[in-house]
Short mmCIF file of C-alpha atoms in Angstrom, two decimals:
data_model
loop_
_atom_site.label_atom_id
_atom_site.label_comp_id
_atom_site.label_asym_id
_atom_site.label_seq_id
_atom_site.Cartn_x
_atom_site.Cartn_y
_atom_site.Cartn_z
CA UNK U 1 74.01 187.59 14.10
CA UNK U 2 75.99 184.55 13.13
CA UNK U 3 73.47 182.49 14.85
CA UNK U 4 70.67 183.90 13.11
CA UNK U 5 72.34 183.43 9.85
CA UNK U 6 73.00 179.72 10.75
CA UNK U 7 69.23 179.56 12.05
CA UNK U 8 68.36 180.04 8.08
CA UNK U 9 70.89 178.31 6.72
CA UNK U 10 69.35 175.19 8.14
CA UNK U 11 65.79 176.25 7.29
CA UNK U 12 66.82 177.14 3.75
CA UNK U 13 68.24 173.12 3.64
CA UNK U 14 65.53 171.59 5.18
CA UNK U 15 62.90 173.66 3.55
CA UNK U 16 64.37 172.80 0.24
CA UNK U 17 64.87 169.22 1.06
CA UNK U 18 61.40 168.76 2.07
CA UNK U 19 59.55 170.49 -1.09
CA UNK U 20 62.24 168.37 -3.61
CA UNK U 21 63.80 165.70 -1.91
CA UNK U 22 61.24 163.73 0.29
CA UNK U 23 58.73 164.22 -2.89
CA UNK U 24 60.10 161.79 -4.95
CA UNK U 25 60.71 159.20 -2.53
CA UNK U 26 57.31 157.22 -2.07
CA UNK U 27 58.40 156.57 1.40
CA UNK U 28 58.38 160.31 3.04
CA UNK U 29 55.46 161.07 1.07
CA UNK U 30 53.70 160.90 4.53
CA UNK U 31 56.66 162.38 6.34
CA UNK U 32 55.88 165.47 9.23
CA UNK U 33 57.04 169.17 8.89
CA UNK U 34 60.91 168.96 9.54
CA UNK U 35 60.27 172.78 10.55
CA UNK U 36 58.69 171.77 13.18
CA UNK U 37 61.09 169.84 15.48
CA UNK U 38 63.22 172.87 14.75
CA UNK U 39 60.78 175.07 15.91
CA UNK U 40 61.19 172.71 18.89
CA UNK U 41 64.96 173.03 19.30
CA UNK U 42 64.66 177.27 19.52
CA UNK U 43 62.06 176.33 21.68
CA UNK U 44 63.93 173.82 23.97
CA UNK U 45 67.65 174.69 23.26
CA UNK U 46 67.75 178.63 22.61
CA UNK U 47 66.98 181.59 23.86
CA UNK U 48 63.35 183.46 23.36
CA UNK U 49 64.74 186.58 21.91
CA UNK U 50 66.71 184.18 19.64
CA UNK U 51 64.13 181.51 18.79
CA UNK U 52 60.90 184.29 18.71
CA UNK U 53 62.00 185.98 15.56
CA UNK U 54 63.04 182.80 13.58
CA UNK U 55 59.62 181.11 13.97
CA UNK U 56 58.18 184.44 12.39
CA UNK U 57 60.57 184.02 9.72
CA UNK U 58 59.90 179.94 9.24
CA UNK U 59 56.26 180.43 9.65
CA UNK U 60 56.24 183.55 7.06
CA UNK U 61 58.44 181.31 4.54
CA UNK U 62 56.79 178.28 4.72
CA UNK U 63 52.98 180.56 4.16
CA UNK U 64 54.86 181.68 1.34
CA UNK U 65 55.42 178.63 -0.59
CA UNK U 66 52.61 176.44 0.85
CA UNK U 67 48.99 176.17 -0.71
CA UNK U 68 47.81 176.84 3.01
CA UNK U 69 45.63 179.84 3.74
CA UNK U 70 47.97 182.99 4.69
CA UNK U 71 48.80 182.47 8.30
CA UNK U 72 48.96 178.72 9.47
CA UNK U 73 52.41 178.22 9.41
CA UNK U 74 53.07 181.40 11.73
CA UNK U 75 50.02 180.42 13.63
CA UNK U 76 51.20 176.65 13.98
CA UNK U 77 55.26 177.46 15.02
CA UNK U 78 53.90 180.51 17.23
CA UNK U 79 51.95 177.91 19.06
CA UNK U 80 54.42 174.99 18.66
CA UNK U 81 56.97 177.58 20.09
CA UNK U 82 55.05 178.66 23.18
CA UNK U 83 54.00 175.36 23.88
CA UNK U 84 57.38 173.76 23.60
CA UNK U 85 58.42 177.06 26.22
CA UNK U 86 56.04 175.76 28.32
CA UNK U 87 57.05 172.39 28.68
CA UNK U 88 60.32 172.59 29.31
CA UNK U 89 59.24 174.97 32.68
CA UNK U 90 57.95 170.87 33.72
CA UNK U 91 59.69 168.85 31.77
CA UNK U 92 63.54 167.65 31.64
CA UNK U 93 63.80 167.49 28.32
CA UNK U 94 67.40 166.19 28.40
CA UNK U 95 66.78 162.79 27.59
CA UNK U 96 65.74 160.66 23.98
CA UNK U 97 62.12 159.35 25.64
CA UNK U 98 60.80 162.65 26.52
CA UNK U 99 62.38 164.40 23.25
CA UNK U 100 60.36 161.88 21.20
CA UNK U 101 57.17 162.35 23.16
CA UNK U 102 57.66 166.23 23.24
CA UNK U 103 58.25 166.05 19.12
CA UNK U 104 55.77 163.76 18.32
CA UNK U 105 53.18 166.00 20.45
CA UNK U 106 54.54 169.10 18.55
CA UNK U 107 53.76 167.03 15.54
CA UNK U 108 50.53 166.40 16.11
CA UNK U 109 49.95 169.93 17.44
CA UNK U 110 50.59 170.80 13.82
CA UNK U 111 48.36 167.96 12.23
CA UNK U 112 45.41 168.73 14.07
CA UNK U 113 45.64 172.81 13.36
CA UNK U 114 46.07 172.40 9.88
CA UNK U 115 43.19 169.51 9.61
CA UNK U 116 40.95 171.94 11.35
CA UNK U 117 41.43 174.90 8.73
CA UNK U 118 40.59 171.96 6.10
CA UNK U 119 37.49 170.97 8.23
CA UNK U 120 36.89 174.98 8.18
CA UNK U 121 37.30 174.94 4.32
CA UNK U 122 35.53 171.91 3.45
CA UNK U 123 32.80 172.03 5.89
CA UNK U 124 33.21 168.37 7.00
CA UNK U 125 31.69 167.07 9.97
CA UNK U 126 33.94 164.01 10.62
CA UNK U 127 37.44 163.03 10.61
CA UNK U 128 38.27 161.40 6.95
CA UNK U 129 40.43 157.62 7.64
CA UNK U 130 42.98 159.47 5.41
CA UNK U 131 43.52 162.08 7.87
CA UNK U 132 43.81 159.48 10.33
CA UNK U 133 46.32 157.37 8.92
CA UNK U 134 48.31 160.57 7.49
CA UNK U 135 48.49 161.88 10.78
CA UNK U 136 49.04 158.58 12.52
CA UNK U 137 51.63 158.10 10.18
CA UNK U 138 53.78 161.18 10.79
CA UNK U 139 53.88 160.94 14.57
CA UNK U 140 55.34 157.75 14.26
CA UNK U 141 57.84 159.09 11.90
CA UNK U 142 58.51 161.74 14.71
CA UNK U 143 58.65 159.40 17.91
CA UNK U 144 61.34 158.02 15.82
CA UNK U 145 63.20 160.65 13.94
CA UNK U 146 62.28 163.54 15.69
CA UNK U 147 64.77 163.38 18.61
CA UNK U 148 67.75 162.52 16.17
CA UNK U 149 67.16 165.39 14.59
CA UNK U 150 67.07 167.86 17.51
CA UNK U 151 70.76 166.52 18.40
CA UNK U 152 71.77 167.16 14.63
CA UNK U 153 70.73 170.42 15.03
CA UNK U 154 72.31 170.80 18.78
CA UNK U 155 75.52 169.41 17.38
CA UNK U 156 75.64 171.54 14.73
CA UNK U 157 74.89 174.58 16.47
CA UNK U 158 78.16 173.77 18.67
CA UNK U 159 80.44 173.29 15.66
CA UNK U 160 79.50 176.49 14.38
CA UNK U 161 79.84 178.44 17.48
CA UNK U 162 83.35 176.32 17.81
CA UNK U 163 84.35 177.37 14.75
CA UNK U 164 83.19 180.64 14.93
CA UNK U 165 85.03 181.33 18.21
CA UNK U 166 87.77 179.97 16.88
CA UNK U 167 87.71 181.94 14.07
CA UNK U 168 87.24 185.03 15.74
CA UNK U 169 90.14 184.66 18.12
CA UNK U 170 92.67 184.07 15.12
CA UNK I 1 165.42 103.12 -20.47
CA UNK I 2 162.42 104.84 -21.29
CA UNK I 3 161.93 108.09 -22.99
CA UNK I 4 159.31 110.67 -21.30
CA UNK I 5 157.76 110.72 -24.31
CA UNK I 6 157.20 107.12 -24.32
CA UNK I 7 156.01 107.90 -20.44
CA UNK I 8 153.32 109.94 -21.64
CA UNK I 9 151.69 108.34 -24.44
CA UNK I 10 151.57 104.72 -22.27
CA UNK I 11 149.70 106.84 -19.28
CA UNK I 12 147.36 108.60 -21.71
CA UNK I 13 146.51 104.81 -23.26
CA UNK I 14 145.93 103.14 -19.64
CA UNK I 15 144.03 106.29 -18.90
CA UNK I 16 141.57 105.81 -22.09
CA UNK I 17 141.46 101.94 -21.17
CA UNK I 18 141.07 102.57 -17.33
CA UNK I 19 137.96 104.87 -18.38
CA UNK I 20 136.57 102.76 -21.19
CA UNK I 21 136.42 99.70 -18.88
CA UNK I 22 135.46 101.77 -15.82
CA UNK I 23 132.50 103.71 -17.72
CA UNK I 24 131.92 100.00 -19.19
CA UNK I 25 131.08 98.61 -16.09
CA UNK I 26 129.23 101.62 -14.96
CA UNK I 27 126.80 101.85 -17.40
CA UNK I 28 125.35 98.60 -16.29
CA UNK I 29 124.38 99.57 -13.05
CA UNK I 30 123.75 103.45 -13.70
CA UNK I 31 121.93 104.80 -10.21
CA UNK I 32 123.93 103.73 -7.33
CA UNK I 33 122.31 103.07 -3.84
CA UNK I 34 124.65 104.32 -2.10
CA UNK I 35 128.09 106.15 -2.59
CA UNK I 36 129.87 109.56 -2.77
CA UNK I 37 127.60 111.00 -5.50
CA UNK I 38 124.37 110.92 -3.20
CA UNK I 39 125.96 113.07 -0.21
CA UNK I 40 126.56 115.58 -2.45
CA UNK I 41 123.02 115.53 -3.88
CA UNK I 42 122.00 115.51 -0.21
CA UNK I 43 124.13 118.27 0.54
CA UNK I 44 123.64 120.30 -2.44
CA UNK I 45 119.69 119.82 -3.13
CA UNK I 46 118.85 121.56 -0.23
CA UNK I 47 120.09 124.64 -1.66
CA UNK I 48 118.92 124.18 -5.22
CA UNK I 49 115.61 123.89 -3.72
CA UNK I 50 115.67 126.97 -1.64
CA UNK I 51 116.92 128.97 -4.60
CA UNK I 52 114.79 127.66 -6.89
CA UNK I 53 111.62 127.75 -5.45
CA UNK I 54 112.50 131.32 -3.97
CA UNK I 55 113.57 133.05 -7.56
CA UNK I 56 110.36 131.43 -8.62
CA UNK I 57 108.57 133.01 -6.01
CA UNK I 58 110.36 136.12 -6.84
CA UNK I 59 109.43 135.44 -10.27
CA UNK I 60 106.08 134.93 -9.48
CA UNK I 61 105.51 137.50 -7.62
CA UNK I 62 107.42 139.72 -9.87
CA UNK I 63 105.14 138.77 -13.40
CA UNK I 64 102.00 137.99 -10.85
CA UNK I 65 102.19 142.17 -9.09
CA UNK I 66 102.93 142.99 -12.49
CA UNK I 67 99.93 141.32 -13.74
CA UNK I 68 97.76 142.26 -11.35
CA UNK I 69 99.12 145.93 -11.59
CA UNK I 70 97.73 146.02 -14.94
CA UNK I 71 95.07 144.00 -14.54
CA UNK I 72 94.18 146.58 -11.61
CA UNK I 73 94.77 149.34 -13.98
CA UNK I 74 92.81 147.81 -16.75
CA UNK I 75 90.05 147.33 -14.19
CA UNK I 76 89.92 151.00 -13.39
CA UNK I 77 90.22 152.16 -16.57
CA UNK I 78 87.21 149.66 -17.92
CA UNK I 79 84.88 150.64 -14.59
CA UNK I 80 85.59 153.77 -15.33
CA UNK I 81 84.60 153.60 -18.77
CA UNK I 82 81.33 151.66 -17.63
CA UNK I 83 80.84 154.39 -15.36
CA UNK I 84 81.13 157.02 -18.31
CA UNK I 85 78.75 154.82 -20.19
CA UNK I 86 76.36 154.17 -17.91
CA UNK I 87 75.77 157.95 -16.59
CA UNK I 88 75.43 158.08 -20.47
CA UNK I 89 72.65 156.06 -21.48
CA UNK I 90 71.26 157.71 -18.01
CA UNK I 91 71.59 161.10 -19.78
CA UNK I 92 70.53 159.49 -22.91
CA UNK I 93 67.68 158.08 -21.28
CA UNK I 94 66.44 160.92 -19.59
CA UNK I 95 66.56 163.29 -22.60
CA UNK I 96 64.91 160.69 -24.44
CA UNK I 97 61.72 160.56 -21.92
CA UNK I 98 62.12 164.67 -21.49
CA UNK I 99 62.05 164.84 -25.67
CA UNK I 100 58.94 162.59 -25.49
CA UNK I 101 57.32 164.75 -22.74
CA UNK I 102 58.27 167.78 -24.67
CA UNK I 103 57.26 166.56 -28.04
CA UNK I 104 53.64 165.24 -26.54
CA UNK I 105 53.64 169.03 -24.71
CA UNK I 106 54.28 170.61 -28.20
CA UNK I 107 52.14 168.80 -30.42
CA UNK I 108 49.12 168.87 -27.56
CA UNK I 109 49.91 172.89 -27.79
CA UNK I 110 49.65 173.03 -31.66
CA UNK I 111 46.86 170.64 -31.77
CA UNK I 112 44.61 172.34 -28.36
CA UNK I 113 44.78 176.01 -29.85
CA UNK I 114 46.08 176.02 -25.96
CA UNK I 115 49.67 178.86 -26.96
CA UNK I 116 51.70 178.32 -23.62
CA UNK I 117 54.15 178.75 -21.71
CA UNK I 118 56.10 174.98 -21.04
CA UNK I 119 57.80 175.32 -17.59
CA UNK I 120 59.55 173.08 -15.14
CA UNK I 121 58.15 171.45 -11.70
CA UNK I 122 60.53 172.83 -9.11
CA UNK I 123 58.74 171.79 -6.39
CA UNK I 124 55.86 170.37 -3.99
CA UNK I 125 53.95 171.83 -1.57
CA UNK I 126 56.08 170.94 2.11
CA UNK I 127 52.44 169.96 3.40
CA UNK I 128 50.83 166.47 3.05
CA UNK I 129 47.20 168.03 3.67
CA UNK I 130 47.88 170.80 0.66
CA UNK I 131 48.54 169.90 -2.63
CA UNK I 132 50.34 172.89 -4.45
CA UNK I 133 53.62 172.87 -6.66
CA UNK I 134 56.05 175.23 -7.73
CA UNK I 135 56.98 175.80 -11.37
CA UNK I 136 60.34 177.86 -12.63
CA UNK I 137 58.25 180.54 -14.71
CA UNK I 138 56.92 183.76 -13.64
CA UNK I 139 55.48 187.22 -14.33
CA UNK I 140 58.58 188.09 -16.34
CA UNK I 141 57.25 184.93 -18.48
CA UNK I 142 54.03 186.49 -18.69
CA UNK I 143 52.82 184.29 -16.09
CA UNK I 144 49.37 185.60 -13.54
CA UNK I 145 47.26 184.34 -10.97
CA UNK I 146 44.28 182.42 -12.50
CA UNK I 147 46.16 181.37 -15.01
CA UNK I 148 45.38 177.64 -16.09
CA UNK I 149 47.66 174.54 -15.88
CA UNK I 150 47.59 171.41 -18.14
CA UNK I 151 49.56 168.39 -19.33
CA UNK I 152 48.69 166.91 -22.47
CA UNK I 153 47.28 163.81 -20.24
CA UNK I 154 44.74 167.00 -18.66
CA UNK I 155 44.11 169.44 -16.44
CA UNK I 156 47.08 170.03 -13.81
CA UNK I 157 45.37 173.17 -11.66
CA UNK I 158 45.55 176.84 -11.82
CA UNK I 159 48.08 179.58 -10.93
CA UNK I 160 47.10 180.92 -7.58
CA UNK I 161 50.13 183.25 -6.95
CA UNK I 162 53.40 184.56 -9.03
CA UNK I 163 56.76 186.10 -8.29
CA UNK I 164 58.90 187.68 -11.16
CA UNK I 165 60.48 183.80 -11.33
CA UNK I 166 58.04 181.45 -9.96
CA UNK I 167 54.80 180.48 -9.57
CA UNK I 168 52.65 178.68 -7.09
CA UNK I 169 49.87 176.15 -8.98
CA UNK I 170 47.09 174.87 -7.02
CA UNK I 171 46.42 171.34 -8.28
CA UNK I 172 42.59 170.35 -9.34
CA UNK I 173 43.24 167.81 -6.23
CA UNK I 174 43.57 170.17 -3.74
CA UNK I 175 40.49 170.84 -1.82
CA UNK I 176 40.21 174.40 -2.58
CA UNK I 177 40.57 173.79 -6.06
CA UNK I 178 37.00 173.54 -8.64
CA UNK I 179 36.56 173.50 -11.74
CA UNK I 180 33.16 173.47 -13.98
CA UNK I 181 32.83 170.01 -16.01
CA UNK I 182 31.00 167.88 -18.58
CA UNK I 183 30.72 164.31 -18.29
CA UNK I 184 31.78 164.20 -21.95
CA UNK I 185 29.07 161.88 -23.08
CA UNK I 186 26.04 162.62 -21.25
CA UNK I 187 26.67 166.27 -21.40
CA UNK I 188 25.81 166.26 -17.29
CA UNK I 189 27.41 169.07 -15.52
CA UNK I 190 28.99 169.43 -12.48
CA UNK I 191 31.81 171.15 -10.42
CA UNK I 192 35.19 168.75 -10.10
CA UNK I 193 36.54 169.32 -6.48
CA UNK I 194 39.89 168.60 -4.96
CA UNK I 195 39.29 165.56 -2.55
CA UNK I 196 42.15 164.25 -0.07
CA UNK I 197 44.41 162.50 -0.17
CA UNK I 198 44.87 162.97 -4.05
CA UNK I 199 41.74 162.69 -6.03
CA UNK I 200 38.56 164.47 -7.06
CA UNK I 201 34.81 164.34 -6.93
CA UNK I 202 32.65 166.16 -9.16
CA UNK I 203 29.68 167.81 -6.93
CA UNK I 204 26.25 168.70 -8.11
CA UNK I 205 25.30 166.21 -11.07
CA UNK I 206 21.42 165.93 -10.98
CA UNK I 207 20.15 162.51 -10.72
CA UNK I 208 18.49 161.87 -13.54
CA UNK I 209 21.63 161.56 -15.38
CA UNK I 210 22.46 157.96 -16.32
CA UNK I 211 26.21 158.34 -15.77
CA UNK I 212 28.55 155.13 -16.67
CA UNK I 213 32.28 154.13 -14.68
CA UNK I 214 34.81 154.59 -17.16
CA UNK I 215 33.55 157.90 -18.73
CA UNK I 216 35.54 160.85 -19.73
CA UNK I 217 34.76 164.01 -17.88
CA UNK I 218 35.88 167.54 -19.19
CA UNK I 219 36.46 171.24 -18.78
CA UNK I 220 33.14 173.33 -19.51
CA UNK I 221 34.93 176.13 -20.10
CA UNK I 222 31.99 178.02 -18.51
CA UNK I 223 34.49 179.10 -15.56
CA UNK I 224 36.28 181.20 -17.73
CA UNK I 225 39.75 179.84 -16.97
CA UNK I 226 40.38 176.80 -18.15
CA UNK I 227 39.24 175.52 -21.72
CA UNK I 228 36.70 174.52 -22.83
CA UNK I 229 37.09 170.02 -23.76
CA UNK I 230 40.34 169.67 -21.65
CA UNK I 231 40.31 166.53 -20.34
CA UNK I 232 40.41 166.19 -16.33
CA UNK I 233 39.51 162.44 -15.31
CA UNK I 234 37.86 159.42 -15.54
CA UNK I 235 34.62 158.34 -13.42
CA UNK I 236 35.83 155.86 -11.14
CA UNK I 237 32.71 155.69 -8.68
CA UNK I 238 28.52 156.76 -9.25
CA UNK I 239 26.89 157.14 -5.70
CA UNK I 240 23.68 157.63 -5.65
CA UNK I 241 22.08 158.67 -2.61
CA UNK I 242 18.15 157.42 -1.59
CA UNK I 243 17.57 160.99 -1.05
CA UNK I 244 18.60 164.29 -2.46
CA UNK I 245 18.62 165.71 -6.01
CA UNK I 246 22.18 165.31 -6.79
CA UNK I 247 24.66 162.23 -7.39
CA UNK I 248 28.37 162.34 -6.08
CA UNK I 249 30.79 161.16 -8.72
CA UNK I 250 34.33 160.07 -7.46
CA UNK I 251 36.69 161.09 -10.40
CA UNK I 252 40.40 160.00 -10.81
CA UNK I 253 42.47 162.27 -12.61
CA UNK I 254 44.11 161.39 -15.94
CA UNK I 255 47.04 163.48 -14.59
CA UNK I 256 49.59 161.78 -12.37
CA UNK I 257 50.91 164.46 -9.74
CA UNK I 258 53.09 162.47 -7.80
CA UNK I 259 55.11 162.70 -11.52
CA UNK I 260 54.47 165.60 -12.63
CA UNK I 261 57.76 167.38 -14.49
CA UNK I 262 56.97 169.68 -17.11
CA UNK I 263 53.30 171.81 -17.50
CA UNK I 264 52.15 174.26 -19.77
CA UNK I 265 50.62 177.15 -18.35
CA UNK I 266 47.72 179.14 -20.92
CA UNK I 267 48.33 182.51 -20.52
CA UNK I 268 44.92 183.80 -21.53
CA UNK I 269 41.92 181.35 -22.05
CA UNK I 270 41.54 181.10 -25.64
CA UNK I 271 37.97 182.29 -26.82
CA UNK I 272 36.48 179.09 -28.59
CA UNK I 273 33.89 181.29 -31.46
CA UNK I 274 31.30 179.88 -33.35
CA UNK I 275 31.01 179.55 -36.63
CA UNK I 276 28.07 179.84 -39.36
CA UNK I 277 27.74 176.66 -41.04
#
């Protein structure tokens, strides 16, 4: 339970930090999903019956307060989550090279299913330059940043449970 | 054969002489080479020196910590005061531009027969390909979904979904959003869409219409939610295809979003009646 609570403790902070924070600073205008290498840390780092239920949650949040059609958050961490699942069955994840690679493939997982419900919407044929460049943009972002951020969340996680055993043996 | 007395007062006179002639002779050659004298100032300087020069390195350490302790604490106390007066004329500042934005909001409301509801940008849509915001007024504010969005500068979007607190505005850039407009000269119709990454195009504009870069374009009004003569953007781009009936006009929007702070949302579209002249 404590886990789950810390689970959306940091999706409360990061979904708050990416809707006011990165908005006003020109350079993270272009910056990826930070959802989504968490989505990749339950996926990599925690348990299914741990990480299953928070993606619902993310995915059900982040519908909530995006202008995206009523499902493609859940759809994109679902997938992002299996994926991820699937991976690591392959793939030692334990080191910063594959992390990055693994991230910045989640990332643009994520790019290309919510450019193809825009292609859906607008009934384009080809791939705008913007699109491109946007989603060009944010893998490199992730190659970079991504990892980092899955041992923030990995060191985190430890403190808490540290402090929460600690706490509960006192 | 002589008294004491007598002693006395011939010693005391040789004295005086012996020191009259002995000063006498002295005082022609006043700073010896050599002699008794300079031993002791050889002796005794070395001393002098040490205590000199360390109680006035006590003293200047003493009146120099001193110094610097109050010079320290004047130096705190006057950064602090910068501090204060800086993160003043920051306050200052900002409720000077917020009174400008909020007078230009007001007198656009009075002068737009546009009654709304002035609420705050909370936030932005967490996507890059969706372009959404969130404002701090909701149904308990009278706030619904359709309701329209504007800035004195123009047209911000429309209210696509509302809690009791909040609600969600989809902006005219967004590619679900349209919205019927005039080009405000020519009269020639057309339907402004969102277009990524941030501006807008306005579809279906017949041909024949002689359109000109720099022209205002409006809301028609004709889809009943936003009102009629709101301004929306600027023509920044006429292309004219060798084929087709229609002409695609790139439009960018008086509105910036990326700044966006404060919008007043209509709650009902006003009815614009007609009069009899």
């Amino acid at each position: 339970m404590m886990t789950l609570f810390f689970h959306i403790f940091i999706c409360i902070i990061l979904i708050i930090f990416q809707t006011t924070v990165f908005p006003g600073i020109r350079i993270f205008n272009e910056f990826y999903d930070l959802l989504a290498p968490f989505v990749i840390y339950l996926g990599v780092f925690r348990p299914t019956r741990e990480g299953f239920p928070m993606v619902l949650i993310l995915g059900f949040t982040m519908d909530g307060i995006s202008g995206s059609p009523l499902g493609l958050y859940i759809t994109t961490y679902f997938w992002l989550f299996i994926g991820v699942q699937w991976v690591i069955q392959f793939l030692h994840v334990g080191n910063f090279l594959i992390l990055s690679i693994v991230v910045a493939c989640g990332i643009a997982l994520e790019s290309i299913i919510h450019f193809s419900i825009i292609a859906i919407q607008t009934s384009i044929s080809e791939i705008p330059h913007f699109a491109i460049i946007t989603g060009v943009r944010q893998i490199l972002w992730a190659v970079f940043t991504g990892p980092l951020l899955l041992y923030l969340f990995l060191f985190l996680q430890k403190k808490m449970s540290a402090w929460y055993g600690g706490f509960l043996s006192d | 054969m002589f008294s004491k007395r007598m002693v006395l007062i011939i010693g005391v006179i040789v004295l005086v002489a012996v020191n009259m002639i002995w000063l006498s002779v002295h005082s022609k050659r006043p700073y010896p080479s050599s002699g008794p004298d300079r031993n002791a100032l050889t002796f005794i300087s070395p001393f002098q020196e040490a205590v000199t020069l360390t109680s006035r390195f006590l003293k200047g350490v003493w009146f120099h910590y001193f110094d610097l302790v109050s010079t320290g604490m004047e130096n705190d106390r006057l950064l602090k005061e910068l501090e204060m007066s800086l993160e003043t004329i920051n306050r200052l500042e900002e409720e000077r531009l917020a009174n400008i934005r909020l007078r230009n909001l007001l007198e656009f409301q009075e002068n737009a027969d546009a009654h709304g509801i002035a609420a705050e940008v909370i936030g932005k849509d967490p996507s890059p390909w969706f372009k959404t915001i969130i404002i701090n007024k909701g149904r308990k504010d009278n706030i619904g979904k359709g309701m329209p969005v504007v800035v004195p500068q123009g047209i911000v979007g429309q209210v696509i979904d509302a809690t009791a607190g909040y609600a969600k505005v989809l902006l005219v850039i967004d590619q679900n959003s349209a919205v019927d407009a005039l080009v405000q000269n020519t009269r020639a119709r057309g339907i402004i869409k969102g277009e990524p990454p941030g501006g807008c195009i306005l579809q279906y504009v017949l041909r024949r219409h002689d359109l000109m870069v720099g022209e205002t374009v409006i809301a028609s009004g004709l889809d009943g939610v936003f009102p009629k003569g709101l301004r929306i953007g600027r023509i920044s781009e006429i292309v004219k295809q060798n084929a087709g009936i229609f002409q695609e006009v790139v439009i960018r929007p008086y509105v910036d979003f990326e700044k966006l702070e404060e919008v007043l949302v209509i709650p009902v579209p006003p009815k614009h009646e007609f009069t009899n002249p």
